[in-house]
Short mmCIF file of C-alpha atoms in Angstrom, two decimals:
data_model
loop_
_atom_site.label_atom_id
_atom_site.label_comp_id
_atom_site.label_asym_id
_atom_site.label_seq_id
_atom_site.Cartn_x
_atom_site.Cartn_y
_atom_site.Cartn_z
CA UNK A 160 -139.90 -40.23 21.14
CA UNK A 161 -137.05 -41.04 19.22
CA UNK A 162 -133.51 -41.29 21.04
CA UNK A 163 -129.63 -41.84 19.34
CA UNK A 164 -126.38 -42.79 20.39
CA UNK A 165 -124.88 -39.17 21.20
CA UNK A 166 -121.68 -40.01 19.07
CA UNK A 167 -119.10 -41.80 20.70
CA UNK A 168 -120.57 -41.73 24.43
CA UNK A 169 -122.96 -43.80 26.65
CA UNK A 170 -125.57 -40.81 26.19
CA UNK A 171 -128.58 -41.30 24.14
CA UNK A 172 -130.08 -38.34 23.97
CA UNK A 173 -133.93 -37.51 22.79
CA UNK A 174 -134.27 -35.87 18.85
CA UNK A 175 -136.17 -33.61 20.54
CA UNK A 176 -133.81 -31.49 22.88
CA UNK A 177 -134.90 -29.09 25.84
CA UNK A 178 -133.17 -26.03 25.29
CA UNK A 179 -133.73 -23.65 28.55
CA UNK A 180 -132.45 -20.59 27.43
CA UNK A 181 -136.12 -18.96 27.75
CA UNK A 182 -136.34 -20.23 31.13
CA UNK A 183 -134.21 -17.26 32.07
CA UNK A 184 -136.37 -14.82 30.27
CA UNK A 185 -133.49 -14.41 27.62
CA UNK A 186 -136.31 -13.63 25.39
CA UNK A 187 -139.12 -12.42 27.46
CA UNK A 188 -139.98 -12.71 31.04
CA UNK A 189 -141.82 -15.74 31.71
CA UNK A 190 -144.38 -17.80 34.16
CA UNK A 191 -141.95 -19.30 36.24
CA UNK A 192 -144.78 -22.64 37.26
CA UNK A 193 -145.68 -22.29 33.90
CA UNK A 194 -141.94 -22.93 33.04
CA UNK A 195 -141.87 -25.61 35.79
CA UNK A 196 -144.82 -27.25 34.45
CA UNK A 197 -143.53 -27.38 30.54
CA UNK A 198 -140.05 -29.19 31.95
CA UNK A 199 -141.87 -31.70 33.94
CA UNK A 200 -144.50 -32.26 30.80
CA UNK A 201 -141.23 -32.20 28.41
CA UNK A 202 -139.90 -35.29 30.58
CA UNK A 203 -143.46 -36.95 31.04
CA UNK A 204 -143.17 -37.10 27.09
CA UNK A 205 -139.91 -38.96 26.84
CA UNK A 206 -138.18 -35.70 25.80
CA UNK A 207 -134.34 -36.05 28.00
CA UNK A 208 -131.52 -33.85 26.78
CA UNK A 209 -131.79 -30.50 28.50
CA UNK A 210 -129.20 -27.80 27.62
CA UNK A 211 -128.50 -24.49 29.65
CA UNK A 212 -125.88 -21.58 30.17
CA UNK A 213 -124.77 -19.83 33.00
CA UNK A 214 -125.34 -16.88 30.10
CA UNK A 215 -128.78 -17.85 29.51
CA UNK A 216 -130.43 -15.08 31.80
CA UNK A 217 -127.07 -14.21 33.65
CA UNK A 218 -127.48 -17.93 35.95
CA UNK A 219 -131.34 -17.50 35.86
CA UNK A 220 -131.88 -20.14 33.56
CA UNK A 221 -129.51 -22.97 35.63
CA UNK A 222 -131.11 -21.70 38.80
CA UNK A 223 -134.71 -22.57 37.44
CA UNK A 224 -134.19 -25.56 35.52
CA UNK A 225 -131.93 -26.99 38.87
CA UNK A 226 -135.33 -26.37 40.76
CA UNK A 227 -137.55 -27.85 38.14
CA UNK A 228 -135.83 -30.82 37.85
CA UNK A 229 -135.46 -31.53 41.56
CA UNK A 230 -135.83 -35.47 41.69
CA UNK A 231 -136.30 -36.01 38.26
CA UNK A 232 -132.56 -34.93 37.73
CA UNK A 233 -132.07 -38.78 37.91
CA UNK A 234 -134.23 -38.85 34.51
CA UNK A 235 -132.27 -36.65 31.74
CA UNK A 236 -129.01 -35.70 30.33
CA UNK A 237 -128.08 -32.34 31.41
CA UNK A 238 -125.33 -30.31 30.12
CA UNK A 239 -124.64 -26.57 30.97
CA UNK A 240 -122.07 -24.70 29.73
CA UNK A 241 -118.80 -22.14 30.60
CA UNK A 242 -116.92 -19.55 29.53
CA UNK A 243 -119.30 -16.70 28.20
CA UNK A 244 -121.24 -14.98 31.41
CA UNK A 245 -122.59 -11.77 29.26
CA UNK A 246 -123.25 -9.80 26.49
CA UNK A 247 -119.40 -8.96 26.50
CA UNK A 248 -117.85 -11.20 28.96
CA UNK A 249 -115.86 -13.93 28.50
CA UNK A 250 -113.33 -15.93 30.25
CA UNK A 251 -111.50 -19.39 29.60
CA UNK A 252 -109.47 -19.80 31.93
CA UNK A 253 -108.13 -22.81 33.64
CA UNK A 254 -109.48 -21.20 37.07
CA UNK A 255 -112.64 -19.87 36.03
CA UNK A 256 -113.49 -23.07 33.87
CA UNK A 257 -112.95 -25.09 37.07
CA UNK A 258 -115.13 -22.20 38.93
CA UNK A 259 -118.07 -22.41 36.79
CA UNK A 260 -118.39 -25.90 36.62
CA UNK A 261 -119.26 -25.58 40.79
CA UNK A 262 -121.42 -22.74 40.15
CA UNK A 263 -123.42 -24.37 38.27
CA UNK A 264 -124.09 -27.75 40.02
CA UNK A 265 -124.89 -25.68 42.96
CA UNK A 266 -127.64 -24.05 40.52
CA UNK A 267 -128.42 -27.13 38.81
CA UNK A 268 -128.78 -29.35 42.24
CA UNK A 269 -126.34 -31.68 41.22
CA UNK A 270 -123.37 -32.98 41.44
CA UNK A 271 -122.23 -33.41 38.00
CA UNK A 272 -123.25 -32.91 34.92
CA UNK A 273 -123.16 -35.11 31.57
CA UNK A 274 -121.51 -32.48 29.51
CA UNK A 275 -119.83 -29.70 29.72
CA UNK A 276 -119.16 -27.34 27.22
CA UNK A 277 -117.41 -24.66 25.98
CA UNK A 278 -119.90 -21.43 25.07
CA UNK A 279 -119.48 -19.73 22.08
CA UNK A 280 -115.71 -20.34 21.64
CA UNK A 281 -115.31 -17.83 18.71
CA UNK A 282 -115.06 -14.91 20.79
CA UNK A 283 -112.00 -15.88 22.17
CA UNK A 284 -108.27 -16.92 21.22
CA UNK A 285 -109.28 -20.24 20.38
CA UNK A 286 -105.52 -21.58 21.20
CA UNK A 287 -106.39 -21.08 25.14
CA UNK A 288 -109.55 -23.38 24.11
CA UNK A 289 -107.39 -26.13 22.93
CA UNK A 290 -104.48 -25.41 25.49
CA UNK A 291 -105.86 -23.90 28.57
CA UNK A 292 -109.88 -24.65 28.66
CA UNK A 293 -110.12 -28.03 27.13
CA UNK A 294 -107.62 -29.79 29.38
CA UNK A 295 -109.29 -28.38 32.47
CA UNK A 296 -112.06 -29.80 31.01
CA UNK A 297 -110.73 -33.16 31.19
CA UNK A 298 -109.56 -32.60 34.75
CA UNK A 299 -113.08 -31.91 35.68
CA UNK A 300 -114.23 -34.91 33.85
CA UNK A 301 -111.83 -37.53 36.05
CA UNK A 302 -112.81 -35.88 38.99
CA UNK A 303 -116.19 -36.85 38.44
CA UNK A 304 -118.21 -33.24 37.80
CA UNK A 305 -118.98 -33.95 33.93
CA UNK A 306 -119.01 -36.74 32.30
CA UNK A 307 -118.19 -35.44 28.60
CA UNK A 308 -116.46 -32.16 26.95
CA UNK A 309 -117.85 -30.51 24.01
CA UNK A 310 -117.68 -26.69 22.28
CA UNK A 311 -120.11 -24.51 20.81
CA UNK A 312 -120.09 -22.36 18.41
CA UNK A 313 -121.88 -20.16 15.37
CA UNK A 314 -118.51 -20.26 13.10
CA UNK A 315 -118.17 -23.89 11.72
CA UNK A 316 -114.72 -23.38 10.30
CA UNK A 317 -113.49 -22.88 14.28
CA UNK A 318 -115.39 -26.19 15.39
CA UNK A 319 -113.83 -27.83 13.08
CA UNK A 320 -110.11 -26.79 13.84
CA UNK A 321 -110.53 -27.29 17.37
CA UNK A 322 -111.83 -30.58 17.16
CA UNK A 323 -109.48 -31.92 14.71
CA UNK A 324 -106.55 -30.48 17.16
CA UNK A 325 -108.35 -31.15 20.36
CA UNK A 326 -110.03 -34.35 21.40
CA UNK A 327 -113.95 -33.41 22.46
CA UNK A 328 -117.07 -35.55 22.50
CA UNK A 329 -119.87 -33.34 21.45
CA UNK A 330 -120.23 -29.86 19.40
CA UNK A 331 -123.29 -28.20 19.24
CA UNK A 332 -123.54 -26.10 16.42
CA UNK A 333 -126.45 -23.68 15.93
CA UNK A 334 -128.57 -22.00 12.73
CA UNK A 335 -126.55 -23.85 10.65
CA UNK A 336 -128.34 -27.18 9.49
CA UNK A 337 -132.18 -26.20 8.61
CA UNK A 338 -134.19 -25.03 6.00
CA UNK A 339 -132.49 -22.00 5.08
CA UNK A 340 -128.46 -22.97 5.70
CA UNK A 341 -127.32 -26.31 5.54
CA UNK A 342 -123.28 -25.96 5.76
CA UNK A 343 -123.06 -27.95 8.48
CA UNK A 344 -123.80 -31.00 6.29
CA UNK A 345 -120.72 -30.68 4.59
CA UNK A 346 -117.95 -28.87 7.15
CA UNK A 347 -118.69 -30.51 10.19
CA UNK A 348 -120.53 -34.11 9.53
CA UNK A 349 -118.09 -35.68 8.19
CA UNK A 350 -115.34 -35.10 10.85
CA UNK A 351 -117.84 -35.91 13.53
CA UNK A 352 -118.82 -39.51 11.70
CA UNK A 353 -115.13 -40.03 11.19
CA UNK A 354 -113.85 -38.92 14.91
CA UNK A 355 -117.13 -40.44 16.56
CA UNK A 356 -118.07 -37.03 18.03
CA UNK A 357 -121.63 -36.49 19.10
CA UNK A 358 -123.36 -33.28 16.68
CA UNK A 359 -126.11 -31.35 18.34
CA UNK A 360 -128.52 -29.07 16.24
CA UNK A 361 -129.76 -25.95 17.37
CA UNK A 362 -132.33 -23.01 16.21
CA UNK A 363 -134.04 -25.40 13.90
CA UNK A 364 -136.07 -22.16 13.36
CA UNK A 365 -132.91 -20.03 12.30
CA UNK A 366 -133.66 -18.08 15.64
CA UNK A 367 -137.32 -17.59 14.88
CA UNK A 368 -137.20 -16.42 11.44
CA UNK A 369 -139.15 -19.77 10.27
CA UNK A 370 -142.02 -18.85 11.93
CA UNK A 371 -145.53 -17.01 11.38
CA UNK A 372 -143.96 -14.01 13.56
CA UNK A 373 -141.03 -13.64 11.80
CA UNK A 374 -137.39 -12.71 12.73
CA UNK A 375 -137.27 -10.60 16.22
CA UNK A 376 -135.90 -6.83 16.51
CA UNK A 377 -132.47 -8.43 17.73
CA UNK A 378 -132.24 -10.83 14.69
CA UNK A 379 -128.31 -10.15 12.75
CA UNK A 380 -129.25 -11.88 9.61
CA UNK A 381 -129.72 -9.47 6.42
CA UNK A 382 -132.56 -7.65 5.30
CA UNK A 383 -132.44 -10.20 2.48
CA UNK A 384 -132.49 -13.30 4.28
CA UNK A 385 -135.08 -11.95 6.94
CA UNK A 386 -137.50 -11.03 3.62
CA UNK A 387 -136.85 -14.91 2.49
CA UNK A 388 -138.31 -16.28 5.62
CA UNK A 389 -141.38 -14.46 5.53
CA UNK A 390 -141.98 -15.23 2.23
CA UNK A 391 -141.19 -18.84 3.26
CA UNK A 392 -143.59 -18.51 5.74
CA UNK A 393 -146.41 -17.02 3.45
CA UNK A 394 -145.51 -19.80 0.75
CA UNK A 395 -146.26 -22.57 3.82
CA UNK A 396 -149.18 -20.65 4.58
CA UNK A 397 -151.18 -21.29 1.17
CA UNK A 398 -150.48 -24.57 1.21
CA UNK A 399 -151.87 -25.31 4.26
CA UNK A 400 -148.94 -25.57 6.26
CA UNK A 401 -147.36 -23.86 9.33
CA UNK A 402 -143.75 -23.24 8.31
CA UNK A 403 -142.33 -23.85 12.05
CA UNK A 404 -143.69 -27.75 11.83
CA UNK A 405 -141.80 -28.41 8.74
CA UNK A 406 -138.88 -26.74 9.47
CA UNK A 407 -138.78 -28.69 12.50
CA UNK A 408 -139.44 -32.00 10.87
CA UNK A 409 -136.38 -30.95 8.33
CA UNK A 410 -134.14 -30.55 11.33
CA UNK A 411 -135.59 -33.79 13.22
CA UNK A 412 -135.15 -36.29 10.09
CA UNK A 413 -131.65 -35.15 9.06
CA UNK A 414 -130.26 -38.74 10.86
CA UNK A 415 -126.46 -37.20 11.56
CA UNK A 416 -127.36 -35.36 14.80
CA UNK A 417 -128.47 -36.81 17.44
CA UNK A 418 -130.63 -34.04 18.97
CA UNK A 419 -132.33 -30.51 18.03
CA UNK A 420 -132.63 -28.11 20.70
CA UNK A 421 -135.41 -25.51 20.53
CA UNK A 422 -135.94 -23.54 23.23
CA UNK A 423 -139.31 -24.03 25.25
CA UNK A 424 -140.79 -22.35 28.82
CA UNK A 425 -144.63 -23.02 28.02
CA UNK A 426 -146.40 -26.33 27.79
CA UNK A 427 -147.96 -25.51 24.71
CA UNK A 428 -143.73 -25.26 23.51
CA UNK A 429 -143.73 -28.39 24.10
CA UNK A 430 -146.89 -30.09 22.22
CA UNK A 431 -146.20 -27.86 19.60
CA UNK A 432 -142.94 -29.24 19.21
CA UNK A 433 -143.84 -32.52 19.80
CA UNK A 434 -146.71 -32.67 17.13
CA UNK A 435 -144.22 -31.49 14.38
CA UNK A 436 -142.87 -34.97 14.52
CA UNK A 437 -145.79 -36.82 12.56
CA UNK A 438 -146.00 -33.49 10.16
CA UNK A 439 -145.92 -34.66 6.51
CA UNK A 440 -144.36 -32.74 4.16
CA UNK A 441 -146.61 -32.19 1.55
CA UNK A 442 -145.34 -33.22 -2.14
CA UNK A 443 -142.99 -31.43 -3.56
CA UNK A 444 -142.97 -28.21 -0.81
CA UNK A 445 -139.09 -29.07 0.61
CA UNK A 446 -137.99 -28.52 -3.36
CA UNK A 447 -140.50 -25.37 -3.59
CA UNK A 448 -138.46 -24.23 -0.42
CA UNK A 449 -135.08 -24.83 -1.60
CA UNK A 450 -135.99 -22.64 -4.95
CA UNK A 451 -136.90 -19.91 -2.83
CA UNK A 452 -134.12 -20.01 -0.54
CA UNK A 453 -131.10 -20.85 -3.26
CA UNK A 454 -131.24 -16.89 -3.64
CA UNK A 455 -129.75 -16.61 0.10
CA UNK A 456 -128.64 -20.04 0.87
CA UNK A 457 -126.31 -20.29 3.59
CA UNK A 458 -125.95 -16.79 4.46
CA UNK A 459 -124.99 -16.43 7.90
CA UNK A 460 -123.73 -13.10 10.36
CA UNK A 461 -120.53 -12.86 11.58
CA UNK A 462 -119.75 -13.82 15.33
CA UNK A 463 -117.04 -13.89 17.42
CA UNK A 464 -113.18 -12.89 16.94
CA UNK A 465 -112.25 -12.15 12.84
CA UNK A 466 -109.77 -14.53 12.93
CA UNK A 467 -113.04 -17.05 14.07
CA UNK A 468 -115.39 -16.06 10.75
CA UNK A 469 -116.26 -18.41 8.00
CA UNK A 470 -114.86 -17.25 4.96
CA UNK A 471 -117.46 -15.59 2.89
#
């Protein structure tokens, strides 16, 4: 396993990154010791960042992951999350930032947590982010129960305001850096290179639409895009290659973040995700790729607030 120097911060953090949403069946319901046994394998296997939510199966996910870990807690950096709780629900407050944050080391089975972050910050009035949330943030931090701030969001336009305005230590952004949409290279690297902030990729696999399967029912990318992906996939397919593995090895050789996070709950997650770091990418297929995807390049759904989209 590769590891790097989460930006600024004492953290170095695994390329490979344990996202836990599926622990909390946010995609289907899952074998919970089969979900035990793929975190303990995932650590076994030098893999150490693990991410959750309190939204990631409505606390489910914390709850399970805290019990996983157990002992090993010791072994990994954890972060977890605040401000979204559901579908719909979302609150930054000073009091319910400082709230959550005990929630969830009572789910987690700890007492802090390496970073906390700020969910999906484009669904709400982003000046009580920098104002209100941020500084509690910070509060939190001195007092022991994190040891680093960061935000999330889909909208890279917002992550970049907010961190030029507000001082944070991580972002994770998400579907933007990978084989189909590669913004992120552009709008948010360079301000995290120049301000030392640590940049965490996730959905290497543009939430599932590079895969065999294809994009899910629930997927809010265009017909267009969607079509692109399985033809991406197909393309992979006769040459001999599954288009998951190098779609992850994209994501895992682009040097300017320090960790991908794909989302695992079975042991075979894990091996599979693993083994994608010695794929080769066979000559000439990443420019056969690019053709294909030029058509839809970039293309992403809107989320959060209007005043929080991308321009399009």
């Amino acid at each position: 396993m590769e590891y790097r120097k989460l930006g600024s911060t004492d953290l170095e953090v695994s390329v490979l990154g344990y996202g836990a949403s599926p622990l909390g069946n946010e995609f289907e319901e899952i074998d919970v010791r089969e979900g035990d046994r793929a975190v303990h394998m995932a650590i076994d296997l030098g893999i150490n960042f693990f991410d959750t939510s309190p939204y990631y199966g409505r606390t489910l996910s914390e709850e399970r992951l805290g019990r996983a870990l157990g002992s090993r807690r010791k072994d990994i950096v954890l972060a977890t999350k605040c401000g979204r709780y559901d579908m719909d629900a979302f609150d930054f407050s000073a009091e319910r930032v400082r709230s959550s944050i005990d929630e969830s080391l009572r789910r987690l089975r700890t007492d802090y947590v390496d970073i906390y972050q700020m969910h999906d910050i484009e669904f709400v009035d982003r000046e009580q982010v920098i104002s209100e949330a941020l500084p509690v943030a910070r509060e939190l931090q001195r007092a022991g129960k994190c040891r680093y701030v960061g935000i999330t969001a889909l909208p890279l336009g917002i992550l970049r305001d907010v961190a030029e305005r507000a001082e944070v230590d991580s972002i994770l952004s998400y579907a933007r850096y990978n084989l189909m949409v590669d913004d992120l290279d552009a709008e948010l690297r360079p301000l995290c290179a120049e301000r030392g902030i640590g940049l965490i990729n996730a959905s290497p696999l543009h939430l599932r639409i590079l895969t065999e399967r294809g994009a899910p029912p629930w997927h809010l990318a265009s017909e267009e895009v969607q079509q692109v992906g399985q033809q991406l996939a197909q393309h992979c397919r006769a040459r001999g290659v599954d288009v998951s593995e190098a779609a992850l090895k994209f994501c895992y050789d682009y040097p300017h973040t320090a960790s991908v996070l794909v989302g695992m709950s079975k042991s075979r997650h894990v091996e599979r995700n693993l083994k994608a770091f010695d794929f080769e990418q066979p000559d000439g297929l990443l420019d056969e790729i690019r053709e294909m995807v030029d058509p839809v390049r970039n293309q992403i759904w809107p989320s959060g607030l209007a005043e929080n989209q991308d321009p399009r």
